[in-house]
């Protein structure tokens, strides 16, 4: 998304405007339906009180700078200052719906996609850092719903934190491994993700090799394809039939899928098609779990408003530097000191 010509600047602004509208889910047609739609979308969003669960055993938030204060005074009630958001894609493997979507045979839910989205101080740029789910980490002691706590675990897969302790343990594990305070948490359910793709009318992707993955149930010949929701979800889950079969190849497919979704949101008639916009908004909010600081439509709209300055060419995507784990080449470990230097730049 960095190859646009100078004359296309208005289109880049339209990209951010459309994404903000979809995230906020505030546009519906018909005065009589506005209140009901707002209530419906607001009730769709699920919240988790992560701050209360984790208490004070967390990295400190950076102090606000004068530029951030100036932005806040210009836009009351709009979040400002440096912000870090942990975004997870949760992959439920239970229930008939998820089985039909290629959920596999295992039970429970896993965080198959993990990204730290860092917003700079004046909200003019963002960095998205992907964390491979196969990364071996030290999982800290996490609070449980029964009032107890889990034991510290060493050299375990990163995504085990979510499987064991849900969003609270996922956030605590990320904060311990990075030293970066997560200001917010957002989780997208993969089954809802498939509904979103269908609401958009599908997405177009290109693969340079044949994909025949029995586990994700994806079968594509090399070339360009139009995917529906079920196929797109399989595309996001695929890793065994590409590259070396590791999570690193899957991350590349997921990044391509995100770009394809963005293209659909901005190149079509989303804003001029009330029914399609409603379906997209319903799919987004219906698949979303956030911390209690973002679990209302108003708070999500404020966040979208605060991020409206970020142009696509100011969005940088990177992956946490990793190396094959000495104990298991099917796993990876943080490549130090590069990983620590990356996280330090986000504090």
Coordinates of C-alpha atoms in Angstrom, one line a residue:
X1 CA 0.0 0.0 0.0
X2 CA 3.0 2.3 -0.5
X3 CA 2.9 2.4 -4.3
X4 CA 0.2 5.1 -4.7
X5 CA 1.1 8.2 -6.8
X6 CA 0.9 11.7 -5.3
X7 CA -2.3 12.4 -7.3
X8 CA -4.0 9.5 -5.4
X9 CA -3.8 11.2 -2.0
X10 CA -7.6 11.8 -1.8
X11 CA -8.2 8.1 -2.2
X12 CA -5.8 7.4 0.7
X13 CA -7.9 9.7 2.9
X14 CA -11.0 7.8 1.7
X15 CA -9.4 4.5 2.8
X16 CA -9.0 5.8 6.4
X17 CA -12.5 7.3 6.4
X18 CA -14.1 4.1 5.3
X19 CA -12.2 2.0 7.8
X20 CA -13.1 4.4 10.5
X21 CA -16.8 4.1 9.5
X22 CA -16.7 0.3 9.5
X23 CA -14.8 0.2 12.8
X24 CA -17.2 2.6 14.5
X25 CA -20.3 1.0 12.8
X26 CA -22.1 4.4 13.0
X27 CA -23.5 4.7 9.5
X28 CA -27.0 3.3 9.0
X29 CA -29.7 4.7 6.7
X30 CA -33.1 5.7 7.9
X31 CA -33.6 8.0 10.9
X32 CA -36.0 5.5 12.6
X33 CA -33.3 2.8 12.4
X34 CA -30.4 4.7 13.8
X35 CA -31.2 4.2 17.5
X36 CA -32.0 0.5 17.1
X37 CA -28.9 -0.2 15.0
X38 CA -26.6 1.7 17.6
X39 CA -28.2 -0.4 20.4
X40 CA -27.8 -3.6 18.4
X41 CA -24.1 -3.0 17.5
X42 CA -23.3 -1.8 21.0
X43 CA -24.7 -5.0 22.5
X44 CA -22.8 -7.1 20.1
X45 CA -19.4 -6.1 21.6
X46 CA -18.1 -8.3 24.4
X47 CA -15.9 -6.8 27.1
X48 CA -13.2 -8.2 29.5
X49 CA -12.0 -6.2 32.6
X50 CA -8.3 -6.8 32.1
X51 CA -7.2 -3.9 34.2
X52 CA -8.9 -5.1 37.3
X53 CA -7.7 -8.7 36.8
X54 CA -4.0 -7.7 36.4
X55 CA -3.8 -5.0 39.0
X56 CA -0.6 -3.0 39.3
X57 CA 1.9 -5.7 38.3
X58 CA 2.3 -4.2 34.8
X59 CA 4.7 -2.0 32.8
X60 CA 4.2 1.7 33.3
X61 CA 2.5 3.8 30.8
X62 CA 4.7 6.4 29.1
X63 CA 4.1 10.0 30.1
X64 CA 2.1 12.2 27.7
X65 CA 4.1 14.7 25.7
X66 CA 3.0 18.3 24.9
X67 CA 2.2 17.3 21.3
X68 CA -0.2 14.7 22.6
X69 CA -1.8 17.2 25.0
X70 CA -2.3 19.6 22.1
X71 CA -4.0 16.9 20.1
X72 CA -6.3 16.1 23.0
X73 CA -7.3 19.7 23.4
X74 CA -8.1 20.0 19.7
X75 CA -10.3 16.9 19.8
X76 CA -12.0 16.4 23.2
X77 CA -12.8 12.9 24.3
X78 CA -10.6 11.4 21.5
X79 CA -7.8 9.2 22.7
X80 CA -4.3 10.7 22.2
X81 CA -0.7 9.9 23.1
X82 CA 1.3 6.7 22.5
X83 CA -0.9 3.7 22.5
X84 CA -0.3 -0.1 22.2
X85 CA -3.2 -2.5 21.4
X86 CA -2.9 -6.3 21.5
X87 CA -5.0 -7.7 18.7
X88 CA -5.6 -11.5 18.7
X89 CA -7.4 -13.7 16.2
X90 CA -9.0 -16.5 18.3
X91 CA -9.5 -19.8 16.6
X92 CA -12.3 -21.8 18.2
X93 CA -12.3 -25.5 17.4
X94 CA -15.5 -26.5 19.1
X95 CA -19.1 -26.5 17.9
X96 CA -20.7 -27.5 14.6
X97 CA -20.2 -24.0 13.0
X98 CA -16.5 -24.0 13.6
X99 CA -16.2 -27.7 12.5
X100 CA -17.8 -26.7 9.3
X101 CA -15.3 -23.9 8.8
X102 CA -12.4 -26.3 9.1
X103 CA -11.8 -26.1 12.8
X104 CA -10.1 -29.5 13.0
X105 CA -10.4 -32.1 15.7
X106 CA -9.0 -30.4 18.8
X107 CA -11.2 -28.6 21.3
X108 CA -11.0 -25.2 23.0
X109 CA -9.8 -21.9 21.5
X110 CA -6.4 -20.7 20.5
X111 CA -4.8 -17.4 19.6
X112 CA -3.7 -18.2 16.1
X113 CA -2.9 -14.6 15.2
X114 CA -1.2 -12.1 17.5
X115 CA -0.2 -8.5 16.7
X116 CA 0.8 -5.6 18.8
X117 CA -0.4 -2.4 17.1
X118 CA 1.7 0.6 18.3
X119 CA 0.3 4.1 17.6
X120 CA 2.8 6.9 17.8
X121 CA 2.5 9.9 20.1
X122 CA 0.6 12.2 17.7
X123 CA -1.4 9.4 16.0
X124 CA 0.2 10.1 12.6
X125 CA 1.8 6.6 12.2
X126 CA 1.5 3.1 13.4
X127 CA 3.6 -0.1 13.6
X128 CA 2.1 -3.5 13.6
X129 CA 4.3 -6.3 15.1
X130 CA 3.3 -9.9 14.5
X131 CA 4.2 -12.4 17.1
X132 CA 4.5 -16.0 15.8
X133 CA 2.2 -18.3 17.8
X134 CA 5.0 -21.0 17.8
X135 CA 7.4 -18.7 19.8
X136 CA 8.7 -20.3 23.0
X137 CA 8.2 -18.0 26.0
X138 CA 8.1 -17.9 29.7
X139 CA 4.4 -17.8 30.6
X140 CA 3.9 -15.8 33.8
X141 CA 1.5 -16.7 36.7
X142 CA -1.9 -15.6 35.6
X143 CA -5.1 -15.1 37.6
X144 CA -7.9 -17.5 37.1
X145 CA -11.7 -17.0 37.1
X146 CA -11.9 -19.0 40.4
X147 CA -9.7 -16.6 42.2
X148 CA -6.5 -18.6 42.1
X149 CA -3.6 -18.4 39.8
X150 CA -1.6 -20.5 37.4
X151 CA 2.0 -21.5 37.8
X152 CA 4.8 -19.9 35.9
X153 CA 5.8 -22.1 32.8
X154 CA 9.0 -22.0 30.9
X155 CA 9.7 -22.7 27.2
X156 CA 6.0 -23.0 26.3
X157 CA 4.3 -21.9 23.1
X158 CA 3.1 -18.3 23.1
X159 CA -0.5 -19.1 22.2
X160 CA -0.8 -21.4 25.3
X161 CA -1.3 -18.3 27.3
X162 CA -4.7 -17.6 25.7
X163 CA -5.7 -21.3 25.8
X164 CA -4.9 -21.4 29.5
X165 CA -6.1 -18.1 30.8
X166 CA -7.9 -16.3 28.0
X167 CA -7.4 -12.6 27.2
X168 CA -6.1 -11.7 30.7
X169 CA -3.2 -14.2 30.5
X170 CA -2.5 -13.3 26.9
X171 CA -2.1 -9.7 27.8
X172 CA 0.1 -10.4 30.8
X173 CA 2.3 -12.8 28.8
X174 CA 2.8 -10.1 26.1
X175 CA 3.6 -7.5 28.7
X176 CA 6.1 -9.7 30.5
X177 CA 7.9 -10.7 27.3
X178 CA 8.0 -7.2 25.8
X179 CA 8.1 -4.8 28.8
X180 CA 5.4 -2.8 26.9
X181 CA 2.1 -1.8 28.5
X182 CA -0.9 -2.9 26.5
X183 CA -3.4 0.0 26.7
X184 CA -6.1 -2.0 25.0
X185 CA -7.1 -5.5 23.9
X186 CA -9.1 -6.5 20.8
X187 CA -10.0 -10.1 19.8
X188 CA -11.6 -11.1 16.5
X189 CA -13.3 -14.5 16.5
X190 CA -12.4 -16.4 13.3
X191 CA -15.9 -17.7 12.8
X192 CA -17.1 -14.1 12.8
X193 CA -14.2 -13.3 10.5
X194 CA -15.7 -15.6 7.9
X195 CA -19.1 -13.8 8.2
X196 CA -17.3 -10.5 7.6
X197 CA -15.7 -11.8 4.4
X198 CA -19.1 -12.9 3.2
X199 CA -20.6 -9.6 4.1
X200 CA -18.0 -7.9 2.0
X201 CA -18.8 -10.2 -0.9
X202 CA -15.5 -12.1 -0.8
X203 CA -11.8 -11.1 -1.2
X204 CA -9.3 -11.6 -4.0
X205 CA -5.9 -13.2 -3.2
X206 CA -3.0 -14.6 -5.2
X207 CA -0.8 -17.6 -4.4
X208 CA 2.4 -18.4 -6.2
X209 CA 2.1 -22.1 -5.4
X210 CA -0.5 -24.8 -5.2
X211 CA -2.1 -25.2 -1.8
X212 CA -3.4 -28.5 -0.7
X213 CA -3.8 -28.4 3.1
X214 CA -5.9 -31.2 4.5
X215 CA -5.9 -29.6 8.0
X216 CA -7.3 -26.3 6.9
X217 CA -9.3 -27.9 4.1
X218 CA -7.9 -25.4 1.6
X219 CA -7.3 -26.5 -2.0
X220 CA -6.1 -23.9 -4.4
X221 CA -4.1 -24.0 -7.6
X222 CA -1.4 -21.3 -8.0
X223 CA -2.9 -18.1 -9.3
X224 CA -5.5 -15.5 -8.3
X225 CA -8.7 -16.5 -6.6
X226 CA -11.9 -15.0 -5.3
X227 CA -12.5 -16.4 -1.8
X228 CA -15.7 -16.6 0.2
X229 CA -15.7 -16.5 4.0
X230 CA -15.1 -20.2 4.5
X231 CA -12.2 -20.2 2.0
X232 CA -10.7 -17.0 3.4
X233 CA -10.7 -18.5 6.9
X234 CA -8.9 -21.6 5.6
X235 CA -6.4 -19.3 3.9
X236 CA -5.7 -17.6 7.2
X237 CA -5.3 -20.9 8.9
X238 CA -3.1 -22.6 6.3
X239 CA 0.6 -23.3 7.0
X240 CA 1.3 -27.0 6.3
X241 CA 1.1 -26.7 2.6
X242 CA 3.3 -23.6 2.2
X243 CA 7.0 -22.8 2.7
X244 CA 8.5 -24.9 5.4
X245 CA 5.2 -25.5 7.1
X246 CA 5.9 -23.1 10.0
X247 CA 3.8 -20.3 11.4
X248 CA 6.0 -17.7 9.5
X249 CA 4.5 -18.7 6.2
X250 CA 1.0 -18.4 7.6
X251 CA 1.7 -14.9 8.9
X252 CA 2.5 -13.8 5.3
X253 CA -0.8 -15.2 4.1
X254 CA -2.7 -13.4 6.9
X255 CA -1.0 -10.1 5.9
X256 CA -2.1 -10.6 2.3
X257 CA -5.6 -11.3 3.5
X258 CA -5.8 -8.1 5.6
X259 CA -4.7 -6.1 2.6
X260 CA -7.4 -7.8 0.5
X261 CA -10.0 -7.0 3.0
X262 CA -8.9 -3.3 3.1
X263 CA -9.2 -3.2 -0.7
X264 CA -12.8 -4.5 -0.6
X265 CA -13.8 -2.0 2.0
X266 CA -12.4 0.9 0.0
X267 CA -12.9 0.0 -3.6
X268 CA -16.5 -1.1 -3.6
X269 CA -19.8 0.6 -2.9
X270 CA -19.8 0.0 0.9
X271 CA -20.7 3.5 1.9
X272 CA -23.5 3.8 -0.7
X273 CA -25.0 0.4 0.0
X274 CA -26.9 0.5 3.4
X275 CA -27.7 -3.2 3.5
X276 CA -24.1 -4.2 2.8
X277 CA -22.8 -1.7 5.3
X278 CA -25.2 -3.0 8.0
X279 CA -24.0 -6.6 7.3
X280 CA -20.4 -5.6 7.6
X281 CA -20.9 -3.6 10.8
X282 CA -22.9 -6.5 12.3
X283 CA -20.2 -9.0 11.5
X284 CA -17.4 -6.8 12.9
X285 CA -19.1 -6.1 16.2
X286 CA -20.5 -9.6 16.5
X287 CA -17.1 -11.1 16.4
X288 CA -15.3 -8.6 18.7
X289 CA -14.2 -8.9 22.3
X290 CA -12.3 -5.9 23.8
X291 CA -11.1 -4.7 27.2
X292 CA -13.6 -2.6 29.1
X293 CA -12.1 0.6 27.8
X294 CA -13.3 -0.2 24.3
X295 CA -16.4 -2.3 24.8
X296 CA -18.9 0.3 23.7
X297 CA -19.7 1.7 20.2
X298 CA -19.0 5.2 21.5
X299 CA -15.5 4.2 22.7
X300 CA -14.7 2.4 19.5
X301 CA -15.9 5.4 17.5
X302 CA -13.6 7.7 19.6
X303 CA -10.7 5.4 18.9
X304 CA -11.4 5.4 15.1
X305 CA -11.7 9.2 15.2
X306 CA -8.3 9.4 16.9
X307 CA -6.6 7.3 14.3
X308 CA -8.1 9.0 11.2
X309 CA -4.9 10.9 10.5
X310 CA -2.9 7.7 9.8
X311 CA -2.3 7.3 6.1
X312 CA -1.7 3.8 4.6
X313 CA 1.9 4.6 3.8
X314 CA 2.4 5.5 7.5
X315 CA 1.4 2.0 8.6
X316 CA 4.5 -0.3 9.0
X317 CA 4.2 -4.1 9.4
X318 CA 7.0 -6.2 10.8
X319 CA 7.5 -9.5 12.6
X320 CA 9.2 -10.0 15.9
X321 CA 12.7 -11.2 15.1
X322 CA 12.9 -14.9 15.8
X323 CA 15.3 -17.8 15.4
X324 CA 14.7 -21.6 15.3
X325 CA 14.6 -22.9 18.9
X326 CA 17.7 -25.0 19.8
X327 CA 15.5 -27.5 21.6
X328 CA 12.9 -27.9 18.8
X329 CA 13.3 -26.6 15.2
X330 CA 9.6 -26.7 14.8
X331 CA 9.5 -23.8 17.3
X332 CA 11.1 -20.3 17.4
X333 CA 12.6 -18.1 20.1
X334 CA 13.1 -14.3 20.2
X335 CA 16.2 -13.3 18.2
X336 CA 18.1 -11.2 20.8
X337 CA 19.1 -8.4 21.1
X338 CA 17.0 -7.5 18.0
X339 CA 13.7 -8.4 19.6
X340 CA 14.4 -6.4 22.8
X341 CA 15.5 -3.4 20.7
X342 CA 12.2 -3.6 18.7
X343 CA 10.1 -3.7 21.8
X344 CA 12.1 -0.8 23.4
X345 CA 11.3 1.4 20.4
X346 CA 7.6 1.0 21.2
X347 CA 7.7 2.1 24.8

